[in-house]
Tab-separated table of C-alpha atoms in Angstrom:
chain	number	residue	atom	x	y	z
A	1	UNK	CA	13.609	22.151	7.008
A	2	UNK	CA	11.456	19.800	8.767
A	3	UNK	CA	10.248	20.684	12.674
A	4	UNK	CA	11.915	18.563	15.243
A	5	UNK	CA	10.227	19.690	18.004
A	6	UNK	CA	6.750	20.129	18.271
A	7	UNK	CA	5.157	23.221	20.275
A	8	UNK	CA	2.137	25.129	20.514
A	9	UNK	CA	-1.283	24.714	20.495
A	10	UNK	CA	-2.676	23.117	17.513
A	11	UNK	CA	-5.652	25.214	16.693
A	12	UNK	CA	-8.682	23.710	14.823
A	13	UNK	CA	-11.815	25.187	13.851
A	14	UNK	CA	-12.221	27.623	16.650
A	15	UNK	CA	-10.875	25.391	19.163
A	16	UNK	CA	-7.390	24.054	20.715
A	17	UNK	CA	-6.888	20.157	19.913
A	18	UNK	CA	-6.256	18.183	23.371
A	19	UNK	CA	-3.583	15.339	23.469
A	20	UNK	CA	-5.683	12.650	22.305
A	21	UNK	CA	-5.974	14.322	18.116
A	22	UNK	CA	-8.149	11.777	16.479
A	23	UNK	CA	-10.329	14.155	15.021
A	24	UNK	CA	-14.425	13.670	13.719
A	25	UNK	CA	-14.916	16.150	11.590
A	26	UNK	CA	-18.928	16.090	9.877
A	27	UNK	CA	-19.121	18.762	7.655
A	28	UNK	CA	-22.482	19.408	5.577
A	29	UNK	CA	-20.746	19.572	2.437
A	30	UNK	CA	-17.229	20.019	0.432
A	31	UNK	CA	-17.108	23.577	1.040
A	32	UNK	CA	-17.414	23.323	4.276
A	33	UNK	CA	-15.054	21.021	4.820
A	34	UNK	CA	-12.290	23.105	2.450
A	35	UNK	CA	-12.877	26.480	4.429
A	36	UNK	CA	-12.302	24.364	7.736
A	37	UNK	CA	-9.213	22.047	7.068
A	38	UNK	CA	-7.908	23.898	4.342
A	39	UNK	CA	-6.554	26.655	6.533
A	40	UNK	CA	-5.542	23.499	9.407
A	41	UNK	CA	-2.966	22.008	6.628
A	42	UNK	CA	-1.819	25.615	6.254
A	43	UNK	CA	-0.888	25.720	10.352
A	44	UNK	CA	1.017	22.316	10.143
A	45	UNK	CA	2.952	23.813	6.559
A	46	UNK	CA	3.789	27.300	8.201
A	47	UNK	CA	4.997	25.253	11.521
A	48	UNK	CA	7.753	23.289	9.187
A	49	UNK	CA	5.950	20.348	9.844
A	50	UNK	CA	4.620	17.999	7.676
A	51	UNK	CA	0.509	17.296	6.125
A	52	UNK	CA	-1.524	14.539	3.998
A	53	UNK	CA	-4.635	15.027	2.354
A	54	UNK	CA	-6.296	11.762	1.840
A	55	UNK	CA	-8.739	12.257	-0.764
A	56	UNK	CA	-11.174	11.382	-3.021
A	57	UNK	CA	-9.750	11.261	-6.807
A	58	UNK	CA	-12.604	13.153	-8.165
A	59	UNK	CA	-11.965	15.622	-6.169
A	60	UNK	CA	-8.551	16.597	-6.415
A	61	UNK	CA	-8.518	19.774	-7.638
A	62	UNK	CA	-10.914	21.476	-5.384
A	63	UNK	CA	-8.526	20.333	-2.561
A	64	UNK	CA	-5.835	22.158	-4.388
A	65	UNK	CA	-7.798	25.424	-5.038
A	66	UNK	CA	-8.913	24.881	-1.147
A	67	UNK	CA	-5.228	24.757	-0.246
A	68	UNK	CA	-4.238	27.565	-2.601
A	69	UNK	CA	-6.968	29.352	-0.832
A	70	UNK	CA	-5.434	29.237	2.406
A	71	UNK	CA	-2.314	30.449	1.317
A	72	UNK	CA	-0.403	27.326	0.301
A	73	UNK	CA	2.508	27.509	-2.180
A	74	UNK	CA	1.006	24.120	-2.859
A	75	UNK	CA	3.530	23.033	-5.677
A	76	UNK	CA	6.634	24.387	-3.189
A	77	UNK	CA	5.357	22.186	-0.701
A	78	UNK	CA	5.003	19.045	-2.718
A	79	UNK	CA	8.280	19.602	-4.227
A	80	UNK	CA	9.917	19.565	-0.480
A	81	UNK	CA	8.135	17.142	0.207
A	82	UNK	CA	6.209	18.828	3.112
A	83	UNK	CA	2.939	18.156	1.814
A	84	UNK	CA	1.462	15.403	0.169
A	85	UNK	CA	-2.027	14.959	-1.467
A	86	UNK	CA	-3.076	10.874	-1.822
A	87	UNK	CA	-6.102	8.960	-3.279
A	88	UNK	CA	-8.206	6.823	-1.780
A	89	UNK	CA	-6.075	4.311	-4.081
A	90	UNK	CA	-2.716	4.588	-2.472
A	91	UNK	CA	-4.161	4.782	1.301
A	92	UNK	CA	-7.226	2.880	1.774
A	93	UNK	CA	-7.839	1.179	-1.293
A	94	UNK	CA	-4.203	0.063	-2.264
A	95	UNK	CA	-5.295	-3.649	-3.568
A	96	UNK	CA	-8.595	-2.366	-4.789
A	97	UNK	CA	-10.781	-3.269	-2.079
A	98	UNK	CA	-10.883	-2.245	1.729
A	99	UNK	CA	-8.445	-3.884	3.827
A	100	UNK	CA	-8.671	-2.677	7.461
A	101	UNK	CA	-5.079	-4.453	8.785
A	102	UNK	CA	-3.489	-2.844	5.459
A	103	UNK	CA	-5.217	0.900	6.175
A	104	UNK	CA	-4.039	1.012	9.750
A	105	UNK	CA	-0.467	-0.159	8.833
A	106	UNK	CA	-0.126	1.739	6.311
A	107	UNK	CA	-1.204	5.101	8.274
A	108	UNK	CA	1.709	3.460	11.362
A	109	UNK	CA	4.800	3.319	8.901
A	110	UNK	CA	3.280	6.669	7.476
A	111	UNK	CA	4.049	8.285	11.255
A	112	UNK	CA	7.007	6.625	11.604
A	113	UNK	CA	8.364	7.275	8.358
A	114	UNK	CA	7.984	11.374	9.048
A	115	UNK	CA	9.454	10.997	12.350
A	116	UNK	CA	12.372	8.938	11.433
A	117	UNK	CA	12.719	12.146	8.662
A	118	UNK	CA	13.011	14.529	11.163
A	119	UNK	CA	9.498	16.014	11.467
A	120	UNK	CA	7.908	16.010	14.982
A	121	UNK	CA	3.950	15.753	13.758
A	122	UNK	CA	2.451	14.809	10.633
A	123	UNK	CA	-0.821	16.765	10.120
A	124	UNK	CA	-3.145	14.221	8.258
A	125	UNK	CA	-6.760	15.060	7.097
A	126	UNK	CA	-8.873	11.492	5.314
A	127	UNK	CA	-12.139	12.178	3.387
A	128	UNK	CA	-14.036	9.216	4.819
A	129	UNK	CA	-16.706	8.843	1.762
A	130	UNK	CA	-14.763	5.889	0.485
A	131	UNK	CA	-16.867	4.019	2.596
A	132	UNK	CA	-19.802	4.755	0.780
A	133	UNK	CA	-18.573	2.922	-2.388
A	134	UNK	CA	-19.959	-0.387	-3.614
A	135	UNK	CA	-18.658	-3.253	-1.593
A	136	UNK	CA	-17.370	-1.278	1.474
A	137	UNK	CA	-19.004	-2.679	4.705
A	138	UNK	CA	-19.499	-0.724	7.755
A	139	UNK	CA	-18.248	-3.034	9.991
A	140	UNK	CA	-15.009	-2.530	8.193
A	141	UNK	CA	-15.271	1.414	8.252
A	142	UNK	CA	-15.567	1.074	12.300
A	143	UNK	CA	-12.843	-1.518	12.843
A	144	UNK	CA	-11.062	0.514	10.720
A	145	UNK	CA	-11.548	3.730	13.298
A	146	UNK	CA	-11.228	1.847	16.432
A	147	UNK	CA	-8.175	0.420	15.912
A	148	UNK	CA	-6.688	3.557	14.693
A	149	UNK	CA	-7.589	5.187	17.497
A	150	UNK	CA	-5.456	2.759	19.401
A	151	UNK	CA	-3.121	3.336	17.267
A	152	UNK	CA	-3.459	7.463	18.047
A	153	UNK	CA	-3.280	6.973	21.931
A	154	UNK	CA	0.743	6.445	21.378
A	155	UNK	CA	1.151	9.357	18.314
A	156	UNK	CA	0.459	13.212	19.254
A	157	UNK	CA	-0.060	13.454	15.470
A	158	UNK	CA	-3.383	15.305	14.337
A	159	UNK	CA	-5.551	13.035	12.096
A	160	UNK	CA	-8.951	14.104	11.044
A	161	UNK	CA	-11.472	11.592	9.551
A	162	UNK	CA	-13.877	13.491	7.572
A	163	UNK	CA	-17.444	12.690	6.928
A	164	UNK	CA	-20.299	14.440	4.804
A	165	UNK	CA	-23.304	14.565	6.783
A	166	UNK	CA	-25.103	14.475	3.800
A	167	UNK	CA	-23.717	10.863	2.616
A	168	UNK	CA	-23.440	8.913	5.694
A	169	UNK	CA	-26.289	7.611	7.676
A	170	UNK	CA	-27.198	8.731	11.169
A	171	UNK	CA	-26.519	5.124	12.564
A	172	UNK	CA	-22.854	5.496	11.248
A	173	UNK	CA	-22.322	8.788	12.537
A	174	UNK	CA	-23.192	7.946	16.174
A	175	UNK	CA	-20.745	5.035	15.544
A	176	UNK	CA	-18.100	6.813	14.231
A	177	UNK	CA	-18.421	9.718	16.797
A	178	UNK	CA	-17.759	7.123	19.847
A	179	UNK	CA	-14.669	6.092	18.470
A	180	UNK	CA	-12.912	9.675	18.364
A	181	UNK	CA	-11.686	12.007	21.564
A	182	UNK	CA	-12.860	15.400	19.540
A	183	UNK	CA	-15.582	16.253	16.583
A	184	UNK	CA	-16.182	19.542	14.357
A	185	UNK	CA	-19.954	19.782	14.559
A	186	UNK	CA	-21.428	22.911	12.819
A	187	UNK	CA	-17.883	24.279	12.024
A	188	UNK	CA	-16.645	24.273	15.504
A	189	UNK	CA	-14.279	21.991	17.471
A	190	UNK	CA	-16.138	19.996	20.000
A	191	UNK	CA	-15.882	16.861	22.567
A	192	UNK	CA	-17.087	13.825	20.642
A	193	UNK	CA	-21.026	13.257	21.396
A	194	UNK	CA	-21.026	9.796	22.501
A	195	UNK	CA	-18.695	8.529	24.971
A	196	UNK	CA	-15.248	6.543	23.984
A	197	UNK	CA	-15.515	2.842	25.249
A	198	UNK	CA	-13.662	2.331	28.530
A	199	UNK	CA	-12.576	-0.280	31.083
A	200	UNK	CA	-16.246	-1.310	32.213
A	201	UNK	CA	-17.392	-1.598	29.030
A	202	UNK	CA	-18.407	-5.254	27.873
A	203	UNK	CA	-16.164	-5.475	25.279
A	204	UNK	CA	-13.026	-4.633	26.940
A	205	UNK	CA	-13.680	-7.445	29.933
A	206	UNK	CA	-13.851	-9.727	26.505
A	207	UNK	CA	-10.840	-8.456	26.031
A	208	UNK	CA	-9.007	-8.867	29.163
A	209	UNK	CA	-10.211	-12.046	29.798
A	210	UNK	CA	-8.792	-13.078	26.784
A	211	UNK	CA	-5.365	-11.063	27.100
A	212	UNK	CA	-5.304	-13.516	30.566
A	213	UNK	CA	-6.219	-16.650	29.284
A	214	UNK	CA	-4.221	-17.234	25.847
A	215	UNK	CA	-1.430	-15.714	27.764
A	216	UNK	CA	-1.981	-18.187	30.868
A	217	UNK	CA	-3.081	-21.356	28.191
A	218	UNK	CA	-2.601	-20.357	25.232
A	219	UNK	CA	-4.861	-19.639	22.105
A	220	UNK	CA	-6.382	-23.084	21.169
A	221	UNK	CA	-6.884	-24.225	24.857
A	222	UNK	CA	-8.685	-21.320	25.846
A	223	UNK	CA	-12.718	-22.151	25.051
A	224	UNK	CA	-15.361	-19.709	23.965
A	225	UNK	CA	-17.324	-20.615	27.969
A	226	UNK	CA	-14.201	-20.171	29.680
A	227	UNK	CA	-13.561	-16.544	28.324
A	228	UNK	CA	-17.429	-15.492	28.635
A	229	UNK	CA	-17.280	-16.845	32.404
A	230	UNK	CA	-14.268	-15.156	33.120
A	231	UNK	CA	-15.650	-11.657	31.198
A	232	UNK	CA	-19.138	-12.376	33.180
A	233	UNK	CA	-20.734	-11.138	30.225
A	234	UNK	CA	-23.987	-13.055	28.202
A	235	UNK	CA	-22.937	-15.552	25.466
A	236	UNK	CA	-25.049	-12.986	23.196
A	237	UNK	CA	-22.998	-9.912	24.300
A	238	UNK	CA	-19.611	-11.998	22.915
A	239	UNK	CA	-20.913	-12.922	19.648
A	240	UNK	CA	-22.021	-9.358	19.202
A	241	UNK	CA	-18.940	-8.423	19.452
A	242	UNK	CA	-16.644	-11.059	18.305
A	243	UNK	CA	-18.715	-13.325	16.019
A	244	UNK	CA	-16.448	-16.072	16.287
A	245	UNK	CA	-13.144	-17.235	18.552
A	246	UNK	CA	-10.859	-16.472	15.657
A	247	UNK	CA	-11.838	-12.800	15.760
A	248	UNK	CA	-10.724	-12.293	19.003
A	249	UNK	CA	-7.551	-13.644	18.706
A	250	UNK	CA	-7.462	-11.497	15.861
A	251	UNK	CA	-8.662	-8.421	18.357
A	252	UNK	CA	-5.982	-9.933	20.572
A	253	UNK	CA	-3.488	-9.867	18.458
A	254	UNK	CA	-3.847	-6.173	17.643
A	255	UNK	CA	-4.889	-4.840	20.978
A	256	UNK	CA	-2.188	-2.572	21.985
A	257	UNK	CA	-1.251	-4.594	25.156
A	258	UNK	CA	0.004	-7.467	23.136
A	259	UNK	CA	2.388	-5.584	20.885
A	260	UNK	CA	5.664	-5.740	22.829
A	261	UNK	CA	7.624	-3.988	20.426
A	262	UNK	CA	6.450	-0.679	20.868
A	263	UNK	CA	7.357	-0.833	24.915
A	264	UNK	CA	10.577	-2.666	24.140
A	265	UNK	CA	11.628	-0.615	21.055
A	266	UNK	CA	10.730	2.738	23.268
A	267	UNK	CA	12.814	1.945	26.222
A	268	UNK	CA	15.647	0.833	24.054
A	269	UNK	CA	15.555	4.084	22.263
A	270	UNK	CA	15.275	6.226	25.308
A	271	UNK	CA	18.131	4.461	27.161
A	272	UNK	CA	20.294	4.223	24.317
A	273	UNK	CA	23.105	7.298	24.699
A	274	UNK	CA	24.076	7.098	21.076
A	275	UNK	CA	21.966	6.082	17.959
A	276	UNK	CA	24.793	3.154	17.617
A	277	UNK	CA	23.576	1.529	20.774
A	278	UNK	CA	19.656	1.199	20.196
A	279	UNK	CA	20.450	-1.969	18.639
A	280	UNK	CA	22.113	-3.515	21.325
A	281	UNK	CA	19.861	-1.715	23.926
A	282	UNK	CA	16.818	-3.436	22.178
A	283	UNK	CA	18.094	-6.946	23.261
A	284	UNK	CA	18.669	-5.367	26.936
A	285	UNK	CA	15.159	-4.753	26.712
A	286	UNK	CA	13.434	-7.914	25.792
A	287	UNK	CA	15.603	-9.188	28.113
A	288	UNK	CA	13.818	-7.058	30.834
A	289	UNK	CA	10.145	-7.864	29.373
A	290	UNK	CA	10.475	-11.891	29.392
A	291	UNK	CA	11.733	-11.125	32.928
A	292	UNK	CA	8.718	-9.935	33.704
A	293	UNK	CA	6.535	-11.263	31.638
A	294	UNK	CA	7.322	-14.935	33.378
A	295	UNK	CA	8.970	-15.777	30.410
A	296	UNK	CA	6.099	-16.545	28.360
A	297	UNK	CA	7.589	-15.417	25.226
A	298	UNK	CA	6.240	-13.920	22.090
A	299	UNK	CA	2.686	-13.840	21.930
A	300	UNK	CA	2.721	-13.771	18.199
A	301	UNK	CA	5.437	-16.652	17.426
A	302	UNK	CA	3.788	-18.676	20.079
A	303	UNK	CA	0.053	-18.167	18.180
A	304	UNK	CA	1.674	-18.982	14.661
A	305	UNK	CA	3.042	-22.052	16.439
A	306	UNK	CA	-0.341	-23.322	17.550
A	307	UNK	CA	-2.690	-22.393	14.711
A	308	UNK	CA	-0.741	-24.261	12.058
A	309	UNK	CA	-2.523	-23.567	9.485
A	310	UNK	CA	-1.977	-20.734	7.198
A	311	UNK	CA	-5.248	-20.206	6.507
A	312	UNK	CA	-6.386	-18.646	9.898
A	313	UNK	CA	-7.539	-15.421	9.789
A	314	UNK	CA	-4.661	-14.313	12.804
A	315	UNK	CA	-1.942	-15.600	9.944
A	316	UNK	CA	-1.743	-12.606	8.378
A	317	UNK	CA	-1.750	-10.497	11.461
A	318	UNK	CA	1.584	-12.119	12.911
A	319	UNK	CA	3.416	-12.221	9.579
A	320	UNK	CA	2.412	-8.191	9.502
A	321	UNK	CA	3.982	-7.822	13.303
A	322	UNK	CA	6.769	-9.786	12.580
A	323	UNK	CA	7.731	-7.157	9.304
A	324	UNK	CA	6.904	-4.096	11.257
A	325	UNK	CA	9.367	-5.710	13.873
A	326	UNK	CA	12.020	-6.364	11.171
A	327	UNK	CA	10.941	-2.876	9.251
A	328	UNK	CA	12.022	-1.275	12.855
A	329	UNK	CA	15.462	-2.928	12.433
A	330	UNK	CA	15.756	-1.631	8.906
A	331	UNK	CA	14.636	2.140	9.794
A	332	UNK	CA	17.389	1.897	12.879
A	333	UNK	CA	20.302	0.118	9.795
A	334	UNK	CA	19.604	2.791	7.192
A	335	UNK	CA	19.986	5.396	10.111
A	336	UNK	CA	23.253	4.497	11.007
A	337	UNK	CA	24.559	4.258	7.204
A	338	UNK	CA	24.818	1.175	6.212
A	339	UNK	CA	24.090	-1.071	2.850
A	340	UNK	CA	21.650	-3.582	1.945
A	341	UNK	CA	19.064	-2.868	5.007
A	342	UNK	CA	16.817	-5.094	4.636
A	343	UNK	CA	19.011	-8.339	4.766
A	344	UNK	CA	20.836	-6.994	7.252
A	345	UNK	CA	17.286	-6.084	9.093
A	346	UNK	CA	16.372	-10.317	8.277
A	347	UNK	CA	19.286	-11.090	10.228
A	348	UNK	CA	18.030	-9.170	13.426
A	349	UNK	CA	14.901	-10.539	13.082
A	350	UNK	CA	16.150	-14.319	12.681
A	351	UNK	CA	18.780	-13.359	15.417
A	352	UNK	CA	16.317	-12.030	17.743
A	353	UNK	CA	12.811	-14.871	17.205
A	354	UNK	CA	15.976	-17.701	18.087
A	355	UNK	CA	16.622	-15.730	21.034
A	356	UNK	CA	12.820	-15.397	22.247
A	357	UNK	CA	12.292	-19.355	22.041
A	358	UNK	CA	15.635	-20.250	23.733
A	359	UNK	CA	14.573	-17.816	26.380
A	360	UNK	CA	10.823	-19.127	26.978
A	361	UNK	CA	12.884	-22.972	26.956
A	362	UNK	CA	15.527	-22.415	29.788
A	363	UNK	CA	13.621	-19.739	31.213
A	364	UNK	CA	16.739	-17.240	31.217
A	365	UNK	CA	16.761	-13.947	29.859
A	366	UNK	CA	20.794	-14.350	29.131
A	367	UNK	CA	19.892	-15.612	25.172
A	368	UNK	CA	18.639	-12.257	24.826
A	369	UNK	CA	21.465	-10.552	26.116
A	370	UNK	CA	23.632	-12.858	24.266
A	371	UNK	CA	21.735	-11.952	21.148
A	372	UNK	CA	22.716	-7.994	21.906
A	373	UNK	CA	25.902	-8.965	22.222
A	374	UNK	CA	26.176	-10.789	18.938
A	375	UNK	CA	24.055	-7.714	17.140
A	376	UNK	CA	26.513	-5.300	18.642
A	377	UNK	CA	29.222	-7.627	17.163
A	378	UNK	CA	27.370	-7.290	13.684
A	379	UNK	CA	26.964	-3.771	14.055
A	380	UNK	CA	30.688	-2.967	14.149
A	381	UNK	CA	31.360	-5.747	11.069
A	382	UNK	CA	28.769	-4.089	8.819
A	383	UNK	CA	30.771	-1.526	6.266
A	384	UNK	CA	28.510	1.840	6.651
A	385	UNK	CA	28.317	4.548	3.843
A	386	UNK	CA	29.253	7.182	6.574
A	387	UNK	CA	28.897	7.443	10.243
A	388	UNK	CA	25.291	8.631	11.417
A	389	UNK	CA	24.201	12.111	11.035
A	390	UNK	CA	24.644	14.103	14.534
């Protein structure tokens, strides 16, 4: 059965994990790395909760032995569907190259899709060396970690990134060390060497500045001299981090501040005294955020508006938000019982981007609450397959 509630320390070689689990663990060499994880999947098995491997193909059966070795009733666990061993292929890899916006999504819906099974952390361990194949960049390998340490701050799941020492240069380790809370250094758990960026740092003004002015003026009114002046950083210090306008909006777009949904979908979730109202609770809520967000609307509808053109790089970040928003209506529909989902889900969405723009025109958050009327109205239309599990 899975674990529902987490509890208890999470041990990990030698050492308790803090809250913040994004885990750097540089091992000298496979065997290393088996006699150390292999033993942490064990843990998250024998807790009833749920662990991914993340591997390379050529090495899947030494993670097997390594598991076996730890006392894993490895093909029990796959066949409940406890444990799960993946290639670089289906995580990182998926369309045969390195996508950084598909890695991090995919390891979000993997989270969500073990908590909306019942299991209160998913123990994940990633062999990292996928980087070191022929067309991977490093850039991509470190936007890759930062933004799914973002992604971490909100999840109490465990995820180790694992790196041999051996493989990777010294440059990328440093870099890869500053963008995790912990590290396993010589077998033993250990704060990360070099510090995680914070508020002062240059590259977060960039980014505030930036959260203030395309919410203030929007994306194409907001100028590369305004944004530096307003960070009071060099010009040289912006382009070394953001090469060019477009990839901050980009960095905008993801940075964890802009992505309403998880605040709105949260509160409606926590508020909601059955699972039948977190539909209607999630209008209730937007309601509440363009309240106080001065009625600026969505950040992400507005950008698509202004860009035009499909072939900016922030296109393909919106469309993603905008599924992950209608993917959250889907999860909630096939929750609650009922058929075809994912039109159902379309509907939401549709029902809910209407209300945002008639919001942002009059200024009143009452199309919202209209809209949670009209979804609660749906809600008791739809036929369900049965009435939602207890």
């Amino acid at each position: 059965m899975p674990s529902l509630h987490a509890s208890g320390a999470i041990r990990l070689a030698g050492g308790d994990l803090p809250d913040q689990r994004h885990v750097c663990g540089l091992f000298r060499d496979a065997s290393e790395a088996h006699r150390t994880l292999g033993p942490f999947i064990a843990d998250g098995l024998e807790r009833g909760e749920r662990a991914i491997e993340i591997v390379d193909p050529r090495q899947w059966s030494d993670h097997l032995e390594a598991l076996v070795q730890a006392g894993v009733d490895v093909p029990a666990a796959l066949a409940a569907g406890r444990l799960a061993i993946l290639t670089w292929d289906e995580a990182f890899l998926r369309a045969g190259h390195f996508d950084v916006t598909a890695a991090v999504t995919f390891m979000r819906e993997t989270l969500e899709r073990a908590r909306a099974e019942g299991y209160a952390l998913t123990w994940i361990v990633a062999n990292m060396d996928w980087a070191l194949l022929d067309g991977a960049r490093s850039s991509d390998l470190l936007a890759y970690e930062a933004h799914l340490d973002e992604l971490l701050q909100r999840y109490p799941d465990p995820v180790v990134c694992a790196y041999d020492l051996g493989r990777h240069s010294a440059g990328t380790i440093v870099d890869v060390l500053a963008l995790h809370a912990v590290a396993i250094v010589g077998g033993v758990l250990r704060p990360a060497q070099a510090p995680v960026p914070g508020p002062g740092t240059a590259r977060e003004r960039i980014m505030e500045a930036a959260a203030r002015h395309f919410h203030d003026q929007g994306v194409v009114a907001s100028g590369v001299d305004a944004l530096i002046a307003t960070a009071g950083v060099a010009k040289a210090t912006f382009y070394r981090h953001f090469p060019s306008k477009d990839d901050l909006v980009v960095a905008w777009l993801r940075d964890p501040r802009t992505r309403w949904i998880d605040s709105v979908s949260a509160e409606a979730t926590a508020q909601a005294s059955s699972d039948m109202e977190v539909i209607p609770r999630f209008y209730e809520s937007v309601a509440a955020w363009l309240e106080s967000d001065g009625f600026r609307g969505c950040p992400y509808l507005n950008t698509a508006m202004e860009i035009g053109s499909q072939d900016h790089p922030a296109c393909r970040v919106i469309l993603e938000y905008l599924q992950e928003v209608e993917d959250w209506f889907r999860r909630r529909l096939d929750a609650l019982g009922y058929d075809e989902t994912a039109e159902k889900a379309a509907q939401l969405q549709a029902l809910t981007a209407g209300s945002l723009a008639l919001a942002v025109a009059r200024r009143s958050s009452e199309t919202a609450q209209a809209a949670g009327r009209a979804a609660a109205m749906l809600l008791q239309t739809w036929p369900r397959r049965a009435p939602p599990a207890a």
